Tab-separated table of C-alpha atoms in Angstrom:
chain	number	residue	atom	x	y	z
K	1	MET	CA	-0.026	0.127	-0.076
K	2	GLU	CA	3.048	2.324	0.680
K	3	ALA	CA	4.666	1.584	-2.616
K	4	GLU	CA	1.178	2.291	-4.344
K	5	LEU	CA	0.642	5.663	-2.425
K	6	ARG	CA	4.378	6.850	-2.981
K	7	MET	CA	3.630	5.908	-6.887
K	8	ILE	CA	0.813	8.017	-6.751
K	9	HIS	CA	2.564	11.302	-5.146
K	10	LYS	CA	5.344	10.758	-7.751
K	11	ASN	CA	3.067	10.490	-10.659
K	12	ASP	CA	0.748	13.141	-9.854
K	13	THR	CA	-1.684	10.347	-10.757
K	14	TRP	CA	-5.110	12.213	-9.939
K	15	GLU	CA	-6.179	15.560	-7.740
K	16	LEU	CA	-9.368	15.780	-5.475
K	17	VAL	CA	-12.198	17.757	-6.828
K	18	ASP	CA	-15.768	18.562	-5.599
K	19	ARG	CA	-18.249	16.212	-6.451
K	20	PRO	CA	-20.723	17.789	-9.227
K	21	ALA	CA	-24.061	19.010	-7.596
K	22	ASN	CA	-26.073	17.016	-10.429
K	23	ARG	CA	-24.277	13.607	-10.137
K	24	ASN	CA	-25.136	11.127	-7.185
K	25	GLY	CA	-22.298	8.558	-8.219
K	26	TYR	CA	-21.121	6.291	-11.314
K	27	ASN	CA	-23.744	6.310	-13.657
K	28	GLN	CA	-22.141	5.684	-16.978
K	29	GLN	CA	-23.061	3.008	-19.537
K	30	HIS	CA	-20.785	1.113	-21.416
K	31	GLY	CA	-20.933	1.767	-25.054
K	32	ILE	CA	-22.792	5.397	-24.568
K	33	ASP	CA	-20.451	6.893	-21.967
K	34	PHE	CA	-17.430	4.860	-22.586
K	35	PHE	CA	-15.726	2.652	-25.343
K	36	GLU	CA	-12.775	0.031	-25.698
K	37	THR	CA	-11.824	0.005	-21.910
K	38	PHE	CA	-10.370	-3.373	-22.418
K	39	VAL	CA	-6.630	-4.213	-22.663
K	40	PRO	CA	-5.013	-6.919	-24.762
K	41	VAL	CA	-3.525	-10.090	-23.306
K	42	ALA	CA	-1.525	-12.813	-24.737
K	43	MET	CA	-3.070	-16.215	-25.026
K	44	LEU	CA	-1.862	-18.904	-23.102
K	45	ASP	CA	-1.317	-20.662	-26.651
K	46	THR	CA	1.299	-17.689	-27.967
K	47	ILE	CA	3.091	-17.961	-24.533
K	48	ARG	CA	3.587	-21.618	-25.023
K	49	LEU	CA	4.593	-20.760	-28.598
K	50	LEU	CA	7.010	-18.308	-27.382
K	51	PHE	CA	8.417	-20.715	-24.879
K	52	ALA	CA	8.827	-23.447	-27.806
K	53	LEU	CA	10.363	-20.837	-30.093
K	54	ALA	CA	13.250	-19.920	-27.284
K	55	ALA	CA	13.999	-23.323	-26.860
K	56	GLN	CA	14.304	-24.311	-30.411
K	57	LYS	CA	16.681	-21.292	-30.715
K	58	GLN	CA	18.439	-21.772	-27.269
K	59	TRP	CA	17.020	-18.245	-26.055
K	60	LYS	CA	16.261	-17.181	-22.801
K	61	VAL	CA	13.390	-15.371	-21.718
K	62	HIS	CA	13.272	-12.628	-19.425
K	63	GLN	CA	10.398	-10.821	-17.597
K	64	LEU	CA	9.842	-7.423	-16.718
K	65	ASP	CA	6.997	-5.700	-14.475
K	66	VAL	CA	5.774	-2.268	-14.661
K	67	LYS	CA	5.186	-0.902	-11.428
K	68	SER	CA	1.338	0.829	-10.807
K	69	VAL	CA	0.627	0.806	-14.390
K	70	PHE	CA	-2.759	1.910	-14.152
K	71	LEU	CA	-1.386	4.744	-11.402
K	72	ASN	CA	0.935	5.836	-14.180
K	73	ARG	CA	-0.603	9.413	-14.991
K	74	PHE	CA	-3.756	7.670	-16.750
K	75	ILE	CA	-6.106	8.015	-14.204
K	76	LYS	CA	-5.639	11.762	-14.333
K	77	GLU	CA	-5.093	11.717	-18.379
K	78	GLU	CA	-8.425	9.895	-19.194
K	79	ILE	CA	-11.153	10.432	-16.230
K	80	PHE	CA	-13.116	13.685	-16.482
K	81	VAL	CA	-16.330	14.513	-15.277
K	82	GLU	CA	-17.365	15.696	-18.856
K	83	GLN	CA	-15.196	13.266	-20.844
K	84	PRO	CA	-17.318	11.031	-23.366
K	85	ASP	CA	-14.960	8.079	-23.071
K	86	GLY	CA	-14.920	7.532	-19.281
K	87	PHE	CA	-12.374	5.507	-17.625
K	88	LYS	CA	-10.192	3.590	-19.685
K	89	ALA	CA	-6.665	3.534	-17.938
K	90	PRO	CA	-6.243	0.099	-19.279
K	91	ARG	CA	-6.546	0.924	-22.656
K	92	ALA	CA	-4.330	3.885	-22.481
K	93	TRP	CA	-1.541	2.220	-20.835
K	94	TYR	CA	-1.833	-0.682	-23.919
K	95	ASP	CA	-1.818	2.404	-26.539
K	96	ARG	CA	1.136	4.175	-24.556
K	97	ILE	CA	3.150	1.390	-24.331
K	98	ASP	CA	1.987	-0.045	-28.239
K	99	ALA	CA	3.744	3.620	-29.366
K	100	TYR	CA	6.685	3.014	-27.449
K	101	LEU	CA	7.643	-0.019	-28.676
K	102	SER	CA	6.793	1.181	-32.416
K	103	ARG	CA	9.276	4.029	-31.791
K	104	LEU	CA	11.939	1.568	-30.897
K	105	GLY	CA	11.811	-0.198	-34.143
K	106	PHE	CA	9.386	-3.423	-33.014
K	107	GLU	CA	6.727	-4.516	-35.479
K	108	LYS	CA	3.466	-5.499	-34.172
K	109	SER	CA	1.858	-9.059	-35.005
K	110	ILE	CA	-0.822	-8.941	-37.523
K	111	SER	CA	-2.307	-12.332	-35.656
K	112	GLU	CA	-1.608	-11.511	-32.121
K	113	PRO	CA	-1.459	-8.003	-30.899
K	114	THR	CA	0.714	-8.630	-27.910
K	115	PHE	CA	3.192	-9.593	-29.696
K	116	TYR	CA	6.338	-7.472	-30.968
K	117	VAL	CA	9.409	-8.312	-32.698
K	118	LYS	CA	12.520	-6.222	-33.797
K	119	LYS	CA	14.253	-7.633	-36.922
K	120	VAL	CA	17.071	-6.929	-39.450
K	121	LYS	CA	15.836	-8.496	-42.590
K	122	ILE	CA	16.288	-12.502	-41.872
K	123	GLU	CA	17.480	-11.980	-38.259
K	124	THR	CA	15.228	-11.883	-35.444
K	125	LEU	CA	16.535	-9.629	-32.743
K	126	LEU	CA	14.026	-9.083	-29.836
K	127	ILE	CA	10.420	-10.625	-29.262
K	128	VAL	CA	8.319	-8.770	-26.960
K	129	SER	CA	5.110	-10.002	-25.406
K	130	LEU	CA	2.662	-8.305	-23.232
K	131	TYR	CA	0.230	-9.209	-20.588
K	132	VAL	CA	-1.324	-6.441	-18.949
K	133	ASP	CA	1.704	-5.095	-17.180
K	134	ASP	CA	4.140	-7.916	-17.380
K	135	LEU	CA	6.669	-8.085	-20.425
K	136	LEU	CA	8.301	-11.414	-21.363
K	137	VAL	CA	11.215	-10.418	-23.510
K	138	THR	CA	13.560	-12.818	-25.588
K	139	GLY	CA	16.245	-12.426	-28.265
K	140	CYS	CA	19.229	-13.484	-30.111
K	141	ARG	CA	21.991	-11.697	-27.951
K	142	SER	CA	22.111	-11.132	-24.123
K	143	GLU	CA	23.150	-7.613	-24.669
K	144	LEU	CA	20.273	-6.802	-27.092
K	145	ILE	CA	17.878	-7.710	-24.233
K	146	LYS	CA	20.042	-5.930	-21.630
K	147	ASN	CA	19.961	-2.177	-23.558
K	148	PHE	CA	15.971	-2.815	-24.615
K	149	LYS	CA	15.635	-3.022	-20.540
K	150	LYS	CA	17.513	0.277	-20.058
K	151	GLN	CA	15.621	1.970	-22.828
K	152	LEU	CA	12.411	1.084	-20.497
K	153	GLN	CA	13.496	1.761	-17.760
K	154	ASP	CA	14.328	5.422	-18.751
K	155	VAL	CA	10.565	6.048	-19.766
K	156	PHE	CA	8.814	3.641	-16.984
K	157	GLU	CA	9.195	2.476	-13.551
K	158	ILE	CA	10.247	-1.083	-14.183
K	159	THR	CA	11.009	-4.219	-11.921
K	160	ASP	CA	13.611	-6.222	-14.020
K	161	LEU	CA	12.560	-9.909	-12.626
K	162	GLY	CA	15.603	-11.370	-14.563
K	163	LEU	CA	14.988	-14.936	-16.355
K	164	MET	CA	11.475	-15.659	-16.055
K	165	THR	CA	10.631	-18.072	-13.337
K	166	TYR	CA	7.165	-17.524	-12.551
K	167	PHE	CA	4.307	-16.341	-14.548
K	168	ILE	CA	0.382	-16.201	-13.852
K	169	GLY	CA	0.734	-19.238	-11.930
K	170	MET	CA	3.105	-21.276	-13.813
K	171	GLU	CA	6.462	-22.453	-12.758
K	172	VAL	CA	9.371	-21.765	-15.738
K	173	ASN	CA	12.630	-23.513	-15.681
K	174	GLN	CA	15.489	-22.549	-18.276
K	175	ASN	CA	18.468	-23.733	-19.093
K	176	GLU	CA	20.409	-24.644	-22.572
K	177	HIS	CA	18.649	-27.607	-23.298
K	178	PHE	CA	15.040	-27.052	-22.838
K	179	ILE	CA	12.386	-24.849	-21.043
K	180	PHE	CA	10.182	-26.299	-18.314
K	181	ILE	CA	6.474	-25.411	-17.195
K	182	SER	CA	4.874	-26.594	-14.429
K	183	GLN	CA	2.276	-25.914	-11.948
K	184	GLN	CA	3.336	-27.892	-8.825
K	185	VAL	CA	2.527	-24.829	-6.292
K	186	PHE	CA	-1.082	-24.294	-7.391
K	187	ALA	CA	-1.636	-27.820	-7.862
K	188	LEU	CA	-0.909	-28.404	-3.910
K	189	LYS	CA	-2.997	-25.221	-3.305
K	190	VAL	CA	-6.070	-26.922	-4.894
K	191	LEU	CA	-5.548	-30.398	-3.319
K	192	ASN	CA	-5.290	-28.482	0.059
K	193	ASN	CA	-8.095	-26.537	-0.345
K	194	PHE	CA	-10.489	-30.016	-1.340
K	195	CYS	CA	-8.929	-32.154	1.524
K	196	MET	CA	-7.008	-34.127	-0.392
K	197	THR	CA	-3.417	-33.816	0.410
K	198	ASN	CA	-3.557	-37.387	1.652
K	199	CYS	CA	-5.303	-39.297	-0.698
K	200	LYS	CA	-4.436	-42.106	-2.654
K	201	PRO	CA	-2.866	-41.400	-6.130
K	202	ALA	CA	-4.681	-42.624	-9.000
K	203	SER	CA	-2.555	-44.244	-12.532
K	204	THR	CA	-5.098	-42.355	-15.101
K	205	PRO	CA	-7.382	-38.960	-14.757
K	206	VAL	CA	-10.266	-40.781	-15.609
K	207	ALA	CA	-11.024	-44.766	-15.571
K	208	LEU	CA	-11.551	-46.929	-18.543
K	209	GLY	CA	-15.072	-47.010	-19.599
K	210	GLU	CA	-16.403	-44.484	-17.574
K	211	LYS	CA	-19.752	-42.709	-18.037
K	212	LEU	CA	-21.412	-39.778	-16.692
K	213	SER	CA	-24.956	-38.438	-17.381
K	214	SER	CA	-26.728	-35.596	-16.610
K	215	ASN	CA	-29.830	-37.624	-15.895
K	216	SER	CA	-29.122	-40.165	-12.935
K	217	ASP	CA	-30.527	-41.025	-9.536
K	218	HIS	CA	-27.591	-39.825	-7.796
K	219	ASP	CA	-27.645	-36.768	-4.947
K	220	ARG	CA	-26.853	-33.504	-5.972
K	221	VAL	CA	-23.717	-31.840	-4.797
K	222	ASP	CA	-22.872	-28.219	-3.987
K	223	GLU	CA	-22.720	-26.360	-7.062
K	224	LYS	CA	-20.607	-23.821	-6.149
K	225	SER	CA	-18.017	-26.467	-5.011
K	226	TYR	CA	-18.079	-28.608	-7.778
K	227	ARG	CA	-17.695	-25.634	-9.903
K	228	SER	CA	-14.682	-23.940	-7.983
K	229	LEU	CA	-13.074	-27.360	-8.442
K	230	ILE	CA	-13.381	-27.676	-12.304
K	231	GLY	CA	-12.426	-24.192	-12.831
K	232	CYS	CA	-9.014	-25.014	-10.847
K	233	LEU	CA	-8.804	-28.311	-12.856
K	234	LEU	CA	-9.481	-26.211	-16.008
K	235	TYR	CA	-6.589	-23.581	-15.142
K	236	LEU	CA	-4.028	-26.421	-14.493
K	237	THR	CA	-4.566	-27.786	-17.918
K	238	ALA	CA	-2.369	-24.761	-19.068
K	239	THR	CA	0.508	-26.978	-18.153
K	240	ARG	CA	-1.256	-30.351	-18.109
K	241	PRO	CA	-2.603	-31.521	-21.380
K	242	ASP	CA	-2.839	-35.352	-19.692
K	243	ILE	CA	-5.666	-34.187	-17.667
K	244	MET	CA	-7.372	-32.298	-20.708
K	245	TYR	CA	-9.750	-34.966	-21.343
K	246	ALA	CA	-11.212	-35.643	-17.868
K	247	VAL	CA	-11.567	-32.147	-17.027
K	248	SER	CA	-13.418	-31.129	-20.581
K	249	LEU	CA	-15.868	-33.919	-19.656
K	250	LEU	CA	-16.375	-32.741	-16.127
K	251	SER	CA	-17.313	-29.270	-17.487
K	252	ARG	CA	-20.198	-30.387	-19.227
K	253	PHE	CA	-22.071	-31.149	-15.771
K	254	MET	CA	-21.903	-27.897	-14.249
K	255	HIS	CA	-25.445	-27.392	-14.110
K	256	CYS	CA	-26.442	-30.678	-13.009
K	257	CYS	CA	-23.822	-32.000	-10.673
K	258	ASN	CA	-24.214	-34.934	-8.523
K	259	ILE	CA	-22.043	-37.178	-6.392
K	260	ALA	CA	-20.863	-39.110	-9.411
K	261	HIS	CA	-19.563	-36.389	-11.378
K	262	PHE	CA	-17.814	-34.936	-8.023
K	263	LYS	CA	-16.368	-38.737	-7.760
K	264	VAL	CA	-14.626	-38.756	-10.935
K	265	ALA	CA	-13.629	-34.812	-10.433
K	266	LYS	CA	-11.955	-36.212	-6.981
K	267	ARG	CA	-9.840	-38.866	-9.078
K	268	VAL	CA	-8.500	-36.366	-11.423
K	269	LEU	CA	-7.133	-34.617	-7.967
K	270	ARG	CA	-5.841	-38.360	-7.121
K	271	TYR	CA	-4.027	-38.442	-10.474
K	272	VAL	CA	-2.701	-35.017	-10.083
K	273	LYS	CA	-1.369	-35.995	-6.361
K	274	GLY	CA	0.371	-38.818	-8.245
K	275	THR	CA	2.336	-36.730	-10.795
K	276	LEU	CA	2.943	-33.463	-8.719
K	277	GLY	CA	6.043	-31.513	-10.252
K	278	TYR	CA	4.875	-32.485	-13.803
K	279	GLY	CA	4.644	-30.195	-16.501
K	280	VAL	CA	5.499	-29.690	-20.193
K	281	LYS	CA	9.139	-29.807	-21.747
K	282	PHE	CA	10.041	-27.463	-24.857
K	283	GLU	CA	13.604	-29.249	-26.246
K	284	ARG	CA	15.951	-27.866	-28.234
K	285	ALA	CA	15.281	-29.071	-31.954
K	286	LYS	CA	16.974	-28.825	-35.362
K	287	GLU	CA	13.716	-26.945	-36.456
K	288	LEU	CA	10.318	-25.688	-35.116
K	289	LYS	CA	7.545	-27.823	-36.573
K	290	LEU	CA	3.648	-27.654	-36.549
K	291	VAL	CA	2.197	-30.815	-36.207
K	292	GLY	CA	-1.366	-31.943	-35.201
K	293	TYR	CA	-0.315	-32.018	-31.814
K	294	SER	CA	1.817	-28.892	-31.836
K	295	ASP	CA	4.453	-27.571	-29.271
K	296	SER	CA	2.407	-24.916	-28.138
K	297	ASP	CA	-1.202	-26.159	-28.281
K	298	TRP	CA	-3.224	-28.334	-27.202
K	299	SER	CA	-7.298	-28.367	-26.907
K	300	SER	CA	-10.092	-30.754	-26.278
K	301	LYS	CA	-13.937	-29.667	-26.477
K	302	LYS	CA	-17.200	-30.830	-27.395
K	303	ARG	CA	-18.189	-30.399	-31.019
K	304	GLN	CA	-21.424	-28.343	-31.592
K	305	THR	CA	-22.407	-30.155	-34.972
K	306	ILE	CA	-23.933	-33.278	-34.747
K	307	ALA	CA	-22.029	-35.835	-37.366
K	308	GLN	CA	-23.873	-38.307	-39.563
K	309	SER	CA	-20.868	-40.536	-39.610
K	310	THR	CA	-17.407	-41.141	-38.495
K	311	ALA	CA	-15.860	-39.828	-41.397
K	312	GLU	CA	-17.624	-36.310	-40.956
K	313	ALA	CA	-16.911	-36.548	-37.521
K	314	GLU	CA	-13.527	-36.544	-38.104
K	315	TYR	CA	-13.334	-34.211	-40.901
K	316	ILE	CA	-14.817	-31.699	-38.725
K	317	ALA	CA	-12.282	-32.214	-36.297
K	318	VAL	CA	-9.709	-31.798	-38.904
K	319	ALA	CA	-10.967	-28.684	-39.983
K	320	THR	CA	-10.378	-27.179	-36.396
K	321	ALA	CA	-6.940	-28.713	-36.299
K	322	VAL	CA	-6.121	-26.886	-39.501
K	323	ASP	CA	-7.831	-23.564	-38.306
K	324	GLN	CA	-5.311	-23.692	-35.527
K	325	ALA	CA	-2.201	-24.721	-37.616
K	326	ILE	CA	-2.831	-22.018	-39.957
K	327	TRP	CA	-3.105	-19.486	-37.730
K	328	LEU	CA	0.394	-20.506	-35.833
K	329	LYS	CA	1.866	-20.384	-39.074
K	330	LYS	CA	1.057	-16.854	-39.779
K	331	LEU	CA	1.600	-15.867	-35.867
K	332	LEU	CA	5.623	-17.438	-36.870
K	333	SER	CA	5.725	-15.845	-39.956
K	334	ASP	CA	4.753	-12.444	-38.053
K	335	LEU	CA	7.573	-13.268	-35.570
K	336	ASN	CA	10.134	-13.798	-38.872
K	337	VAL	CA	9.738	-17.389	-38.214
K	338	ASP	CA	8.737	-18.811	-42.069
K	339	GLN	CA	7.710	-22.059	-42.657
K	340	VAL	CA	8.233	-23.000	-46.349
K	341	GLU	CA	6.766	-26.634	-46.220
K	342	ALA	CA	3.411	-27.524	-45.410
K	343	THR	CA	2.248	-28.564	-41.962
K	344	LYS	CA	1.873	-31.749	-41.226
K	345	THR	CA	-1.457	-33.127	-39.675
K	346	LYS	CA	-1.798	-36.526	-38.918
K	347	VAL	CA	-4.802	-38.182	-39.327
K	348	ASP	CA	-5.953	-42.047	-38.116
K	349	ASN	CA	-8.741	-41.729	-40.941
K	350	GLN	CA	-8.420	-43.063	-44.492
K	351	SER	CA	-11.508	-41.481	-45.577
K	352	VAL	CA	-11.030	-38.047	-44.024
K	353	VAL	CA	-7.607	-38.072	-45.745
K	354	ALA	CA	-8.803	-39.004	-49.177
K	355	ILE	CA	-11.750	-36.330	-48.961
K	356	ALA	CA	-9.433	-33.553	-48.020
K	357	LYS	CA	-6.689	-34.753	-50.981
K	358	ASN	CA	-9.377	-35.387	-53.508
K	359	PRO	CA	-10.907	-32.074	-55.313
K	360	VAL	CA	-13.892	-33.770	-56.661
K	361	PHE	CA	-16.764	-33.307	-54.694
K	362	HIS	CA	-18.138	-36.779	-53.398
K	363	GLY	CA	-21.603	-37.793	-53.540
K	364	LYS	CA	-21.348	-39.253	-50.103
K	365	THR	CA	-20.118	-35.714	-48.269
K	366	LYS	CA	-22.569	-33.572	-49.374
K	367	HIS	CA	-24.220	-33.435	-46.342
K	368	PHE	CA	-21.168	-31.855	-44.911
K	369	LYS	CA	-21.661	-28.248	-44.172
K	370	VAL	CA	-19.582	-26.132	-46.922
K	371	LYS	CA	-17.492	-24.191	-44.445
K	372	TYR	CA	-15.389	-27.708	-43.584
K	373	HIS	CA	-14.090	-27.882	-47.342
K	374	PHE	CA	-11.544	-25.087	-46.859
K	375	VAL	CA	-9.030	-27.811	-45.551
K	376	ARG	CA	-9.199	-28.827	-49.504
K	377	GLU	CA	-8.049	-25.600	-50.284
K	378	ALA	CA	-5.476	-25.772	-47.107
K	379	GLU	CA	-4.426	-28.903	-49.120
K	380	LEU	CA	-4.140	-27.972	-52.513
K	381	SER	CA	-2.407	-24.502	-51.808
K	382	LYS	CA	0.733	-26.736	-50.009
K	383	GLU	CA	-0.131	-25.085	-46.509
K	384	ILE	CA	-1.072	-28.548	-44.977
K	385	ASN	CA	-0.218	-31.950	-45.533
K	386	PHE	CA	-2.568	-34.423	-44.464
K	387	ILE	CA	-0.558	-37.604	-43.411
K	388	HIS	CA	-2.616	-41.031	-42.526
K	389	CYS	CA	-0.886	-42.292	-39.453
K	390	CYS	CA	-1.931	-45.523	-37.206
K	391	SER	CA	-4.296	-45.358	-34.452
K	392	LYS	CA	-1.603	-46.724	-32.160
K	393	VAL	CA	0.510	-43.275	-32.455
K	394	GLN	CA	-2.226	-40.849	-32.665
K	395	LEU	CA	-1.120	-38.179	-29.994
K	396	THR	CA	-4.555	-36.636	-29.833
K	397	ASP	CA	-6.280	-39.820	-28.287
K	398	ILE	CA	-4.917	-38.639	-24.964
K	399	LEU	CA	-7.110	-35.105	-25.294
K	400	THR	CA	-10.123	-36.912	-26.693
K	401	LYS	CA	-11.054	-40.548	-24.535
K	402	PRO	CA	-10.216	-42.530	-21.889
K	403	LEU	CA	-7.061	-44.405	-22.193
K	404	ALA	CA	-5.699	-47.774	-20.636
K	405	ALA	CA	-2.745	-47.019	-18.020
K	406	LEU	CA	-0.145	-48.409	-20.349
K	407	ARG	CA	-1.330	-46.968	-23.569
K	408	PHE	CA	-1.857	-43.400	-21.600
K	409	GLU	CA	1.627	-43.501	-20.130
K	410	TYR	CA	2.976	-43.712	-23.460
K	411	LEU	CA	1.341	-41.121	-24.915
K	412	LYS	CA	1.931	-38.611	-21.680
K	413	LYS	CA	5.577	-38.990	-22.655
K	414	GLU	CA	5.268	-38.189	-26.545
K	415	ILE	CA	3.270	-35.443	-26.002
K	416	ARG	CA	6.192	-34.147	-23.400
K	417	VAL	CA	4.261	-34.496	-20.248
K	418	CYS	CA	7.146	-35.533	-17.841
K	419	CYS	CA	8.441	-34.709	-14.378
K	420	PHE	CA	11.310	-32.349	-14.273
K	421	VAL	CA	13.219	-33.765	-11.328
K	422	ALA	CA	13.355	-37.272	-12.434
K	423	LYS	CA	15.470	-37.584	-15.642
K	424	GLU	CA	14.188	-40.781	-16.342
K	425	GLU	CA	10.954	-39.032	-17.219
K	426	CYS	CA	12.523	-36.880	-19.110
């Protein structure tokens, strides 16, 4: 509190004035009295992509924190009784740092407005990612990062946190070979909050053949407690894609949770208890490749479209994966990392590969929604290369279905979920 008060006085943030006689309190309405109050923040997908890129190039990620960002003159500059735009300090901060980075020669990514890159022809010098008042910085040379920090400190009140070690609940371990992210502290807090610190560990997040339904005779449970647990588990998937399927399944029953649902949710906690310290490892590689399960992105969600065949269901899933792959490819291009070759997308359904590669409109696919056929254009333009793979090596199975323990462990290692302290696991 004392630090905040010092910043208020130092920056001359506001001044006290008499309340207008015709105003009783706050009565502004969004869209009428003020607009654009939000501030863009980097998505977890893009942050993980930054880790993957830094690990591939053997760069180190540094973290900076701007002190009292919303008290840095923005309130006094942006809020006036007669001003139609009203209070928009967050957006004012983003506009200011955006303008400053542009003056320093950074280019903003078209695909991600929180990513900035400074480059000279084909060489990438610095990459900056904004997360409100936190800046993640990486680059090819340490002296460039040092000079950039000094430039920021000349204009803003900056705390240099050095190498990134903790960010939005994620622990980050960096060395010359890999970057490892985990949420052990957060996981321990969740276990403690739900009295599961001494529970017996489970081998998998969800039992093989587990069936859940919204229509059952089981007693209902407290919705607030259930939603809190699922919310915590959803946040834990930021570094634990191995629990993605189980948590995605449980999140469907927020409105009708019962004892059966809570029992399965607690099994996920038992699995987390047995795998504390686990996370995702981004390793040094010869080249950064985007595949069906990419280095930076994972997701699992229920489809909104009812499919009339297995091929259609797989085709819809492929379209979603292609969407994400093309976006990531564009983002890498904005970061001066161009991928010339087509992105390999592995599919374990031969019919889908045939439909995507054959430009002839099949009579058996006329019921497919037209919007999903853009995958053919992606294949023809060489943006995407569909490859048939055996179901046994399909990595995305861990995100979409319950698995036996042996197969689950195999896929978990393949998607780089491992323990930081146990070398044999890595």
